Amino acid sequence: MALFWSRWIPVRTEGGSRSELIDRLQAHFKANGVKSKITIEGNSLKRIHVLKKDTAKAKELLDAFDEEN
């Protein structure tokens, strides 16, 4: 399992009422061609991961997403 996850880099973690932002962020990434995965830790902590090769593009999209919200 470690080999699988070594390809993915976490880019954002949210919890509580802000955890819905992770779902919206995943849709934003998908619309712009960046693959992502969501993991859930505990009851409400969500973390979104992107492929290592897409880290730079994800950072740009994350900044644009933050400006909109």
PDB file of C-alpha atoms in Angstrom:
ATOM      1  CA  MET A   1       0.000   0.000   0.000  1.00  0.00           C
ATOM      2  CA  ALA A   2       2.877   2.391   0.668  1.00  0.00           C
ATOM      3  CA  LEU A   3       3.933   2.335  -2.979  1.00  0.00           C
ATOM      4  CA  PHE A   4       0.457   3.410  -4.050  1.00  0.00           C
ATOM      5  CA  TRP A   5       0.318   6.383  -1.690  1.00  0.00           C
ATOM      6  CA  SER A   6       3.860   7.521  -2.435  1.00  0.00           C
ATOM      7  CA  ARG A   7       2.551   8.874  -5.760  1.00  0.00           C
ATOM      8  CA  TRP A   8       0.078  11.193  -4.001  1.00  0.00           C
ATOM      9  CA  ILE A   9       0.821  14.455  -2.166  1.00  0.00           C
ATOM     10  CA  PRO A  10      -1.675  16.010   0.301  1.00  0.00           C
ATOM     11  CA  VAL A  11      -2.491  19.608  -0.630  1.00  0.00           C
ATOM     12  CA  ARG A  12      -5.336  20.586   1.721  1.00  0.00           C
ATOM     13  CA  THR A  13      -6.987  19.305   4.881  1.00  0.00           C
ATOM     14  CA  GLU A  14     -10.278  20.587   6.269  1.00  0.00           C
ATOM     15  CA  GLY A  15     -12.463  19.503   9.128  1.00  0.00           C
ATOM     16  CA  GLY A  16     -15.852  20.193  10.599  1.00  0.00           C
ATOM     17  CA  SER A  17     -18.136  22.483   8.642  1.00  0.00           C
ATOM     18  CA  ARG A  18     -15.338  23.383   6.201  1.00  0.00           C
ATOM     19  CA  SER A  19     -14.868  19.777   5.055  1.00  0.00           C
ATOM     20  CA  GLU A  20     -17.361  20.370   2.228  1.00  0.00           C
ATOM     21  CA  LEU A  21     -14.730  22.626   0.621  1.00  0.00           C
ATOM     22  CA  ILE A  22     -12.687  19.504  -0.125  1.00  0.00           C
ATOM     23  CA  ASP A  23     -15.507  18.115  -2.289  1.00  0.00           C
ATOM     24  CA  ARG A  24     -15.806  21.411  -4.155  1.00  0.00           C
ATOM     25  CA  LEU A  25     -12.039  21.576  -4.569  1.00  0.00           C
ATOM     26  CA  GLN A  26     -12.004  18.072  -6.038  1.00  0.00           C
ATOM     27  CA  ALA A  27     -14.626  19.134  -8.602  1.00  0.00           C
ATOM     28  CA  HIS A  28     -12.492  22.200  -9.434  1.00  0.00           C
ATOM     29  CA  PHE A  29      -9.422  19.993  -9.947  1.00  0.00           C
ATOM     30  CA  LYS A  30     -11.363  17.537 -12.096  1.00  0.00           C
ATOM     31  CA  ALA A  31     -12.736  20.321 -14.298  1.00  0.00           C
ATOM     32  CA  ASN A  32      -9.152  21.454 -14.930  1.00  0.00           C
ATOM     33  CA  GLY A  33      -7.676  18.010 -15.619  1.00  0.00           C
ATOM     34  CA  VAL A  34      -5.941  17.305 -12.292  1.00  0.00           C
ATOM     35  CA  LYS A  35      -6.517  13.876 -10.744  1.00  0.00           C
ATOM     36  CA  SER A  36      -7.198  13.856  -7.015  1.00  0.00           C
ATOM     37  CA  LYS A  37      -8.153  11.523  -4.186  1.00  0.00           C
ATOM     38  CA  ILE A  38      -9.925  12.246  -0.910  1.00  0.00           C
ATOM     39  CA  THR A  39      -9.144  10.463   2.334  1.00  0.00           C
ATOM     40  CA  ILE A  40     -11.212  10.700   5.488  1.00  0.00           C
ATOM     41  CA  GLU A  41      -9.597  10.579   8.902  1.00  0.00           C
ATOM     42  CA  GLY A  42     -11.637  10.369  12.049  1.00  0.00           C
ATOM     43  CA  ASN A  43     -15.217  11.571  11.950  1.00  0.00           C
ATOM     44  CA  SER A  44     -14.954  14.728   9.874  1.00  0.00           C
ATOM     45  CA  LEU A  45     -11.373  15.401   8.786  1.00  0.00           C
ATOM     46  CA  LYS A  46     -10.955  15.257   4.991  1.00  0.00           C
ATOM     47  CA  ARG A  47      -7.686  15.485   3.088  1.00  0.00           C
ATOM     48  CA  ILE A  48      -7.295  15.918  -0.668  1.00  0.00           C
ATOM     49  CA  HIS A  49      -4.261  14.492  -2.483  1.00  0.00           C
ATOM     50  CA  VAL A  50      -2.950  15.092  -6.010  1.00  0.00           C
ATOM     51  CA  LEU A  51      -0.389  13.198  -8.063  1.00  0.00           C
ATOM     52  CA  LYS A  52       3.203  14.349  -7.532  1.00  0.00           C
ATOM     53  CA  LYS A  53       3.508  15.307 -11.201  1.00  0.00           C
ATOM     54  CA  ASP A  54       0.471  17.637 -10.891  1.00  0.00           C
ATOM     55  CA  THR A  55       1.605  19.458  -7.743  1.00  0.00           C
ATOM     56  CA  ALA A  56       2.512  22.743  -9.477  1.00  0.00           C
ATOM     57  CA  LYS A  57      -0.751  22.906 -11.426  1.00  0.00           C
ATOM     58  CA  ALA A  58      -2.718  21.992  -8.289  1.00  0.00           C
ATOM     59  CA  LYS A  59      -1.042  24.862  -6.396  1.00  0.00           C
ATOM     60  CA  GLU A  60      -2.145  27.336  -9.076  1.00  0.00           C
ATOM     61  CA  LEU A  61      -5.693  25.958  -9.056  1.00  0.00           C
ATOM     62  CA  LEU A  62      -5.754  26.017  -5.254  1.00  0.00           C
ATOM     63  CA  ASP A  63      -4.783  29.696  -5.224  1.00  0.00           C
ATOM     64  CA  ALA A  64      -7.512  30.497  -7.773  1.00  0.00           C
ATOM     65  CA  PHE A  65     -10.034  28.473  -5.749  1.00  0.00           C
ATOM     66  CA  ASP A  66      -9.126  30.380  -2.562  1.00  0.00           C
ATOM     67  CA  GLU A  67      -9.595  33.733  -4.328  1.00  0.00           C
ATOM     68  CA  GLU A  68     -13.121  32.733  -5.425  1.00  0.00           C
ATOM     69  CA  ASN A  69     -14.144  31.729  -1.890  1.00  0.00           C
TER      70      ASN A  69
END
